[in-house]
Tab-separated table of C-alpha atoms in Angstrom:
chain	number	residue	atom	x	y	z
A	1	UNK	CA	124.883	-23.118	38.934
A	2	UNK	CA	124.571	-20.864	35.712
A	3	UNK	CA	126.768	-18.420	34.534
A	4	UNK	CA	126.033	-14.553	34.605
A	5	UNK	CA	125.760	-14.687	31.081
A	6	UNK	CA	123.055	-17.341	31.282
A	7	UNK	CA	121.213	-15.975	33.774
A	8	UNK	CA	121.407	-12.445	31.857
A	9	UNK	CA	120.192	-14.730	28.657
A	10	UNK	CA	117.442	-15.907	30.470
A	11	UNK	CA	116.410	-12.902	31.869
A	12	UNK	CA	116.466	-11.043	28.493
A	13	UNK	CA	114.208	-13.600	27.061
A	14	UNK	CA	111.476	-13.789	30.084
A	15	UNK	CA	111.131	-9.808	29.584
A	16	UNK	CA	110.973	-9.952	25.929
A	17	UNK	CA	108.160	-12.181	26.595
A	18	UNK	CA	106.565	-9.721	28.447
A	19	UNK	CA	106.378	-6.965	25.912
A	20	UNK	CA	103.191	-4.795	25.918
A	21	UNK	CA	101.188	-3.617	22.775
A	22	UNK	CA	97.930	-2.540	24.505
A	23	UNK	CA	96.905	0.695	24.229
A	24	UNK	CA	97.314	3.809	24.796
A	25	UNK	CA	100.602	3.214	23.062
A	26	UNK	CA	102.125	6.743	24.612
A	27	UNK	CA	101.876	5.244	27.879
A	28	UNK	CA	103.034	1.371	27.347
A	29	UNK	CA	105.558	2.485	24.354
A	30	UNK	CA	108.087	4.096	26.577
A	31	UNK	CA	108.167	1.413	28.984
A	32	UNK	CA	109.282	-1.169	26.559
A	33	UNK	CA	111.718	1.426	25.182
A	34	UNK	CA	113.196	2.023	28.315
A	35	UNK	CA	113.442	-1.570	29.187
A	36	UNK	CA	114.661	-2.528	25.689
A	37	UNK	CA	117.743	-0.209	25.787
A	38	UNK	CA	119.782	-2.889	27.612
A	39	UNK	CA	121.828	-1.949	30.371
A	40	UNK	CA	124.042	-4.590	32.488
A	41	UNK	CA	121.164	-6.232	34.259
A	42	UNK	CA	122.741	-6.647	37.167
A	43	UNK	CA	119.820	-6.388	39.761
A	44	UNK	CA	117.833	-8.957	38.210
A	45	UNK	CA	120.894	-11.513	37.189
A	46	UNK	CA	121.476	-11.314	40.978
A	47	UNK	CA	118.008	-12.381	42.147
A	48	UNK	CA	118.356	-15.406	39.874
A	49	UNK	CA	121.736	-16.213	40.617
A	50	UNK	CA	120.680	-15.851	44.587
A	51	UNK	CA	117.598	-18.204	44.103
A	52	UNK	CA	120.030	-20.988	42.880
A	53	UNK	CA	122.669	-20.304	45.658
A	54	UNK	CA	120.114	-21.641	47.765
A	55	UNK	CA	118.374	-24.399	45.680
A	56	UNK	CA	116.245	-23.604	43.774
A	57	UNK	CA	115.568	-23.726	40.069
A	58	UNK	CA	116.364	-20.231	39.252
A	59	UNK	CA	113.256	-19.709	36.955
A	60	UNK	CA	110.885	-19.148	39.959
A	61	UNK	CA	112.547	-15.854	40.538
A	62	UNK	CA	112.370	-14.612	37.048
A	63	UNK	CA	109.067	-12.343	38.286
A	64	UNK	CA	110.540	-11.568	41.062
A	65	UNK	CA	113.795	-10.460	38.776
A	66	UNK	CA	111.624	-8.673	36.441
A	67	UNK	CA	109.931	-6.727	39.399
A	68	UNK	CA	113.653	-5.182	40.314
A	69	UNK	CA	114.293	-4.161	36.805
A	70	UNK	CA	110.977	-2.755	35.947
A	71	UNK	CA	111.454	-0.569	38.768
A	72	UNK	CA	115.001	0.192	38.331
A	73	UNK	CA	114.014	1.538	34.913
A	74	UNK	CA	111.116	3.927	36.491
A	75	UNK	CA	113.446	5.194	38.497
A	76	UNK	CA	115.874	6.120	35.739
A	77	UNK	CA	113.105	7.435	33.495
A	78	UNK	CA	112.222	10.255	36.805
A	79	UNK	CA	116.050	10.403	37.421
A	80	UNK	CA	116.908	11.709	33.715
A	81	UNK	CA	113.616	14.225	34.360
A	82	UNK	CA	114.827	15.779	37.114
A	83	UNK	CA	118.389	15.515	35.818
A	84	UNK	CA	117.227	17.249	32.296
A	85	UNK	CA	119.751	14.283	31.011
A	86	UNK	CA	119.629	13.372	27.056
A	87	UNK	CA	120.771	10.537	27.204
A	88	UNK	CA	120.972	7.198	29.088
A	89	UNK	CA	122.431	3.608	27.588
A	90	UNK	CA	123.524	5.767	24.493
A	91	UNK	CA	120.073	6.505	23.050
A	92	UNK	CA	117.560	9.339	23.855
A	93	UNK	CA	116.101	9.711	26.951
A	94	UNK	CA	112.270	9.091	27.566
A	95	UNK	CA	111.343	12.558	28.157
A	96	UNK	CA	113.671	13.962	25.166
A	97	UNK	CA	111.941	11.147	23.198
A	98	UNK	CA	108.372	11.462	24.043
A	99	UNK	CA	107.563	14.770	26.498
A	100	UNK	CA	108.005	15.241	30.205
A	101	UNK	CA	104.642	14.347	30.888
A	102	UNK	CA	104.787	11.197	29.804
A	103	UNK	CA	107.670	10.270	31.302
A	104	UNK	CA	106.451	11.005	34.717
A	105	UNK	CA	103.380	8.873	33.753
A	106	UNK	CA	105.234	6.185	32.041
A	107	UNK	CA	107.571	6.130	35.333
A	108	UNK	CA	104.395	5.402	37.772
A	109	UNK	CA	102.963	2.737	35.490
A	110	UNK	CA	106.225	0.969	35.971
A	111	UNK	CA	106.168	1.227	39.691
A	112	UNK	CA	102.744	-0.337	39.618
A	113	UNK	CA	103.564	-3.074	37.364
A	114	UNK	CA	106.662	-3.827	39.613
A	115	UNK	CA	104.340	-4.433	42.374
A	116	UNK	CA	101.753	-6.764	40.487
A	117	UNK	CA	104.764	-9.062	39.475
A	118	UNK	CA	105.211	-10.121	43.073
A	119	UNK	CA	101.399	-11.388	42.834
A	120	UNK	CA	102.239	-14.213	41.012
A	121	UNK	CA	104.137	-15.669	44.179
A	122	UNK	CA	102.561	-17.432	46.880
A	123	UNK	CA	100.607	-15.002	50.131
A	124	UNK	CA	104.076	-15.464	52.542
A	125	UNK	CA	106.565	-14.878	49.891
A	126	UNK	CA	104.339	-12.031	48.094
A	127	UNK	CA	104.031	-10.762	51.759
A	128	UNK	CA	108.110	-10.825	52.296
A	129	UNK	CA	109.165	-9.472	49.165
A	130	UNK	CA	106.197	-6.777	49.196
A	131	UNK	CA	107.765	-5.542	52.418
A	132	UNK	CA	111.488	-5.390	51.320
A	133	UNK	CA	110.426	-3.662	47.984
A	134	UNK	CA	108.348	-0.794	49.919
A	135	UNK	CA	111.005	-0.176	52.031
A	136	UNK	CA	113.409	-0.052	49.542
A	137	UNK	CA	111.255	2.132	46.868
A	138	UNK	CA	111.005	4.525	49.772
A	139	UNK	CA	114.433	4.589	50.465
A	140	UNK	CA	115.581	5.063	46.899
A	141	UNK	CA	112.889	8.493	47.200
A	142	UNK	CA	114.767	9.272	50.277
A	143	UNK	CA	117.888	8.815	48.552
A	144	UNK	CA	117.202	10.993	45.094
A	145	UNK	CA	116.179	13.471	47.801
A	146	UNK	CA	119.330	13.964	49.123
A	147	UNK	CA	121.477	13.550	45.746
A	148	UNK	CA	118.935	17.111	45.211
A	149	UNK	CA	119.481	18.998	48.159
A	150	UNK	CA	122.938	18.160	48.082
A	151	UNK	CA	123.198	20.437	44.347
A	152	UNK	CA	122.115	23.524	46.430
A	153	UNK	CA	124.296	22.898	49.942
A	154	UNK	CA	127.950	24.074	50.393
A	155	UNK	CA	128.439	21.688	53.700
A	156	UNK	CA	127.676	18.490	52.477
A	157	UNK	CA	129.911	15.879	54.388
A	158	UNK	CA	131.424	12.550	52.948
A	159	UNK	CA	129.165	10.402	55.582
A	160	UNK	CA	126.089	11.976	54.541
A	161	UNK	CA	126.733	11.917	50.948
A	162	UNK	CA	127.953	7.451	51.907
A	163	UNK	CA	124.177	7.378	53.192
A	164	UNK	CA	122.528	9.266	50.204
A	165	UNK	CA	124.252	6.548	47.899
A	166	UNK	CA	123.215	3.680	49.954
A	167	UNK	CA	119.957	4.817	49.936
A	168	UNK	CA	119.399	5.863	45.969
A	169	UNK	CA	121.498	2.924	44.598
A	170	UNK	CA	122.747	0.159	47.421
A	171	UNK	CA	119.505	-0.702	48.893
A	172	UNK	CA	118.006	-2.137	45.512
A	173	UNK	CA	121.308	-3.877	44.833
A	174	UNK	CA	120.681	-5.355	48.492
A	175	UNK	CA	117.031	-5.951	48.375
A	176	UNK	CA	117.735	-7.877	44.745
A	177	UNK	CA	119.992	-10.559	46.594
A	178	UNK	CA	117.651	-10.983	49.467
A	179	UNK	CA	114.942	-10.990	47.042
A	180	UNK	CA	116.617	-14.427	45.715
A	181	UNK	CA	117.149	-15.880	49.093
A	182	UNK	CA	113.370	-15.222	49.944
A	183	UNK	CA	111.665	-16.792	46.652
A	184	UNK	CA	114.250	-19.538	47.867
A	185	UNK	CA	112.749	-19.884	51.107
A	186	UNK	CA	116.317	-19.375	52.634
A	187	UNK	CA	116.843	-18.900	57.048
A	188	UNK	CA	116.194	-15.246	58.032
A	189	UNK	CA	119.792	-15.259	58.777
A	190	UNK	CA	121.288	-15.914	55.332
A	191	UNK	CA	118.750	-13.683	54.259
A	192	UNK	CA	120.335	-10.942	55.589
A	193	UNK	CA	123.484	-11.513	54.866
A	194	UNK	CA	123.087	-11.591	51.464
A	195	UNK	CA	121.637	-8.429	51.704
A	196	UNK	CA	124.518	-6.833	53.637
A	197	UNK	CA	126.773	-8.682	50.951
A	198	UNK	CA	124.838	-6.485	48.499
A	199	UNK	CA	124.740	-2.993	50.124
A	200	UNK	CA	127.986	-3.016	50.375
A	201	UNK	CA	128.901	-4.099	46.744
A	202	UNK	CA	125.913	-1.593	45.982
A	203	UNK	CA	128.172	1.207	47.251
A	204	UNK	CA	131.147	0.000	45.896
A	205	UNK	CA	129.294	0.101	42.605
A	206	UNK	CA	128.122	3.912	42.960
A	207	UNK	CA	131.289	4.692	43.620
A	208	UNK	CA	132.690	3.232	40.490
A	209	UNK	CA	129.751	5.003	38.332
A	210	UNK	CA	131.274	8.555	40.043
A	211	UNK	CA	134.530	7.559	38.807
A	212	UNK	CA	133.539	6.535	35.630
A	213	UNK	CA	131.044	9.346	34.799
A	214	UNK	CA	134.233	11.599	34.861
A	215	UNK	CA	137.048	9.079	33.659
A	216	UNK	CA	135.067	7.073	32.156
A	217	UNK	CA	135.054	6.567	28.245
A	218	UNK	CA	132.659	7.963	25.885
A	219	UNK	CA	131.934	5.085	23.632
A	220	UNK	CA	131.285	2.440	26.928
A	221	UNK	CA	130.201	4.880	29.505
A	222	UNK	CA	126.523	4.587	27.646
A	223	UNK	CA	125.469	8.456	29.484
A	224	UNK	CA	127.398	11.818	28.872
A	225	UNK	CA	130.621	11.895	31.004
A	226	UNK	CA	131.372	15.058	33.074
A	227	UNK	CA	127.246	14.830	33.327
A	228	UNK	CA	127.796	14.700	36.843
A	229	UNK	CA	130.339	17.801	36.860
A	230	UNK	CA	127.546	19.653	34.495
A	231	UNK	CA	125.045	19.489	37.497
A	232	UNK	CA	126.885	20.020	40.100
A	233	UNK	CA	126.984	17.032	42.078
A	234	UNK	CA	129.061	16.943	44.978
A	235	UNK	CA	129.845	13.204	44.356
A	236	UNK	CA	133.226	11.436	46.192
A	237	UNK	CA	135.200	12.884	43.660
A	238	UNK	CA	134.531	16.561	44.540
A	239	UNK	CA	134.229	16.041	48.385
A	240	UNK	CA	137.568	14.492	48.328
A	241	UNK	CA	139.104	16.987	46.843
A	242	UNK	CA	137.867	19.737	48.362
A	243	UNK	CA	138.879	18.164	51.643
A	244	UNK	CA	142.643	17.263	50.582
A	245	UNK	CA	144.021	19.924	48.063
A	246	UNK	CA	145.090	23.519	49.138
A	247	UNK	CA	142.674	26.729	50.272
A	248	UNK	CA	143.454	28.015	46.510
A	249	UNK	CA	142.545	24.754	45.279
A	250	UNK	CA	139.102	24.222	47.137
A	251	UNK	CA	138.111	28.170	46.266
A	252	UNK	CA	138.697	27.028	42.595
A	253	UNK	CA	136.646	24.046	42.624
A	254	UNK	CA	133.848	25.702	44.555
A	255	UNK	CA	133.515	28.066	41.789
A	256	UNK	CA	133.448	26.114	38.911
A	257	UNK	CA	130.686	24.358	40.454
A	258	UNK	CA	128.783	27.353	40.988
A	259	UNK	CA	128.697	27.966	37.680
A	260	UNK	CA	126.423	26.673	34.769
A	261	UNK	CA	128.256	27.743	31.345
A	262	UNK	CA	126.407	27.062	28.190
A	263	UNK	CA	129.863	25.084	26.985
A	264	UNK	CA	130.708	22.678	29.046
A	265	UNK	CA	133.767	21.062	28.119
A	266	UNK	CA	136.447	23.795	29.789
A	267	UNK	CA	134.627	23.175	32.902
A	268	UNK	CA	134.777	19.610	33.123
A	269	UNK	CA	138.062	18.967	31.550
A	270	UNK	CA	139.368	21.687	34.334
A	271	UNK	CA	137.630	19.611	37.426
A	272	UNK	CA	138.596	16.182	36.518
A	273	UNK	CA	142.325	17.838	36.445
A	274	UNK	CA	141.690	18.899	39.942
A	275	UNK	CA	140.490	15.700	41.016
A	276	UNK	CA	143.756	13.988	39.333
A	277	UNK	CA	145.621	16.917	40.918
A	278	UNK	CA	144.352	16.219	44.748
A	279	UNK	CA	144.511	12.594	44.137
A	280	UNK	CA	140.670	12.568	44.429
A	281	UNK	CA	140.655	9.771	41.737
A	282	UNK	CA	143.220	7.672	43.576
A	283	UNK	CA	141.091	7.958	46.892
A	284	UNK	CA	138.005	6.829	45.317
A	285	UNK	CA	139.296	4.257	43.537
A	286	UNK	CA	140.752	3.198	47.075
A	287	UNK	CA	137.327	3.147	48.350
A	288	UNK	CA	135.772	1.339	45.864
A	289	UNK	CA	138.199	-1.742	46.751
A	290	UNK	CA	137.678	-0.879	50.563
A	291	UNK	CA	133.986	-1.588	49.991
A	292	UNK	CA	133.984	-4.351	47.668
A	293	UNK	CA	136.502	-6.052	50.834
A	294	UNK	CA	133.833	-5.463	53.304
A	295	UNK	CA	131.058	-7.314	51.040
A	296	UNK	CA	133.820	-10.220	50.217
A	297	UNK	CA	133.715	-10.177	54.308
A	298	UNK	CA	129.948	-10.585	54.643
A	299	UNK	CA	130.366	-13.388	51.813
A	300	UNK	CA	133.395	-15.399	53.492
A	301	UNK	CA	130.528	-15.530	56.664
A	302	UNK	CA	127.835	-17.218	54.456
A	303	UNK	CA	127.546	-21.025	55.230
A	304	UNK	CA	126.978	-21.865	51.582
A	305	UNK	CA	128.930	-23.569	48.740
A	306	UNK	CA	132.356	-22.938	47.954
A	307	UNK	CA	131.661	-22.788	44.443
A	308	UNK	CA	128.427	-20.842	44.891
A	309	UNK	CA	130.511	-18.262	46.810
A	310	UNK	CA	133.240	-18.209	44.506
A	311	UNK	CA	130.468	-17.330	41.702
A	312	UNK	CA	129.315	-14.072	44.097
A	313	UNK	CA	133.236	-12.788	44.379
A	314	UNK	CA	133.576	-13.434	40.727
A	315	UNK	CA	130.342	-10.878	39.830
A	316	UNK	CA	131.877	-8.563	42.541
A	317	UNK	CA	135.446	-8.054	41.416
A	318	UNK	CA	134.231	-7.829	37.597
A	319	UNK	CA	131.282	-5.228	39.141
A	320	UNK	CA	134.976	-3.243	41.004
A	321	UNK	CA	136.996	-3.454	37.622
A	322	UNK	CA	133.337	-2.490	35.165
A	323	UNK	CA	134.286	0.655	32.344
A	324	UNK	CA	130.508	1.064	31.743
């Protein structure tokens, strides 16, 4: 087995590889921009990493790897547009960089391209990871669906807002690690656990990017913290609180995030004080580790190497303890 810093290396060059200079530039540009900003990687490092678990040479997955990433990163680009964020990884957003419109055409070139990756594998395994990505591209639609209806709803519940999480980010952390196991060839059965090892580290993950987008710090975080506060997201954080601080309390917090003031600052420095206040932080922090357990679970099941499983706790519990 590699390290995550190998397979990251190896990743990084494969995808450098892959740079496009056709034309029209306004249309290919932004994709290598987007993909060039960096990021953690984590979706495709775990598609390699997976592949080896269940031997086999890790470099037969790097499409598959690229696939996941590509589309991560069209999903960003149209998350950031409907967001109106400015910036993502530290730099300028797409749309702030080039124009809306090319952003949302940028973002479905990416899609496509994510698909013809999987070509490149052989008709059963092109069929099998095909199927897992469509699913999963639709759920991460039905996901960002929610995360917007959710902005405009008063009601939203902390079950529903579990589901719209482990539709808009745990499913592609899932889909990566079965991804692996299928280039791999691996039983139906391990299959699937490693993608129930992943949805639940996917959620654990989410969770942690809440947290961090308020506590988080500046320099690391790579997006603008309180960004989630400034939209009014009804994340963990705020449904947790609202739930366990006092009728005064709740009426305060519901205001502030019916409010859109032009400086920001007052308002988030005044809500992450009421989630320190209610002991919102605490709680998710609490559920973070309760859902990295349940993956560690899922793991302790798999009938695979001691050391191989050791490497998949290792990525988890540095995923749990992350500050960007």
């Amino acid at each position: 087995m590699h390290t995550i810093s190998e397979y990251r290396d190896e990743f990084i060059a494969y995808l450098d590889s892959m740079k496009i200079t056709k034309e029209p530039r306004n249309l290919y540009e932004p994709i290598t921009y987007i993909l060039g900003l960096g990021g953690k990687r984590l979706r495709p490092v775990l598609v390699l990493m997976t592949a080896e678990i269940f031997n086999t040479d890790f470099r037969k997955a790097l499409d598959a790897a690229v696939a996941v990433e590509v589309f991560h990163n069209f999903s960003l680009v149209h998350d950031d547009i409907m967001d109106d964020a400015p910036v993502r990884r530290g730099k300028t957003t797409v749309h702030e960089k080039w124009d809306i419109n090319t952003g949302i055409l940028s973002g479905d070139a990416m899609l496509i391209m994510a698909y013809q990756l999987f070509e490149n594998y052989e008709p059963n395994v092109f069929r099998d990871l095909a199927k897992l990505f469509s699913k999963t591209a639709l759920e991460v639609c039905e996901g960002q669906q929610y995360d917007v209806d959710f902005e405009t709803r008063d009601d939203v519940m902390l079950p529903e807002y579990l589901k719209m999480i482990e539709y808009k980010t745990a499913v592609l952390v899932a889909a990566a690690l079965k991804m692996g196991a299928i280039v791999a060839g691996a039983p139906d059965e391990a299959q699937q656990q490693m993608y129930n090892f992943g949805l639940n580290l996917g959620i654990a993950f989410q969770l942690q990017d809440d947290y961090l987008d308020v506590f988080g710090n500046p320099k690391t975080f790579g997006k603008q913290v309180g960004g989630d506060i400034i939209e009014n997201k009804k994340t963990y954080l705020y449904l947790k609180a609202l739930n366990s601080g006092s009728e005064v309390i709740a009426k305060e917090l519901e205001h502030l995030y019916s409010i859109h003031p032009k400086e920001a600052e007052a308002k988030i420095n005044a809500v992450r004080s009421i989630f320190e206040k209610t002991k919102a932080d605490q709680a998710t922090k609490t559920a973070i580790a309760d859902y990295t357990a349940k993956a560690f679970e899922v793991l302790d099941d798999m009938d695979i190497n001691p050391e191989n499983k050791e490497l998949l706790r290792q990525f988890g519990e540095n995923l749990m303890n992350r500050t960007v």
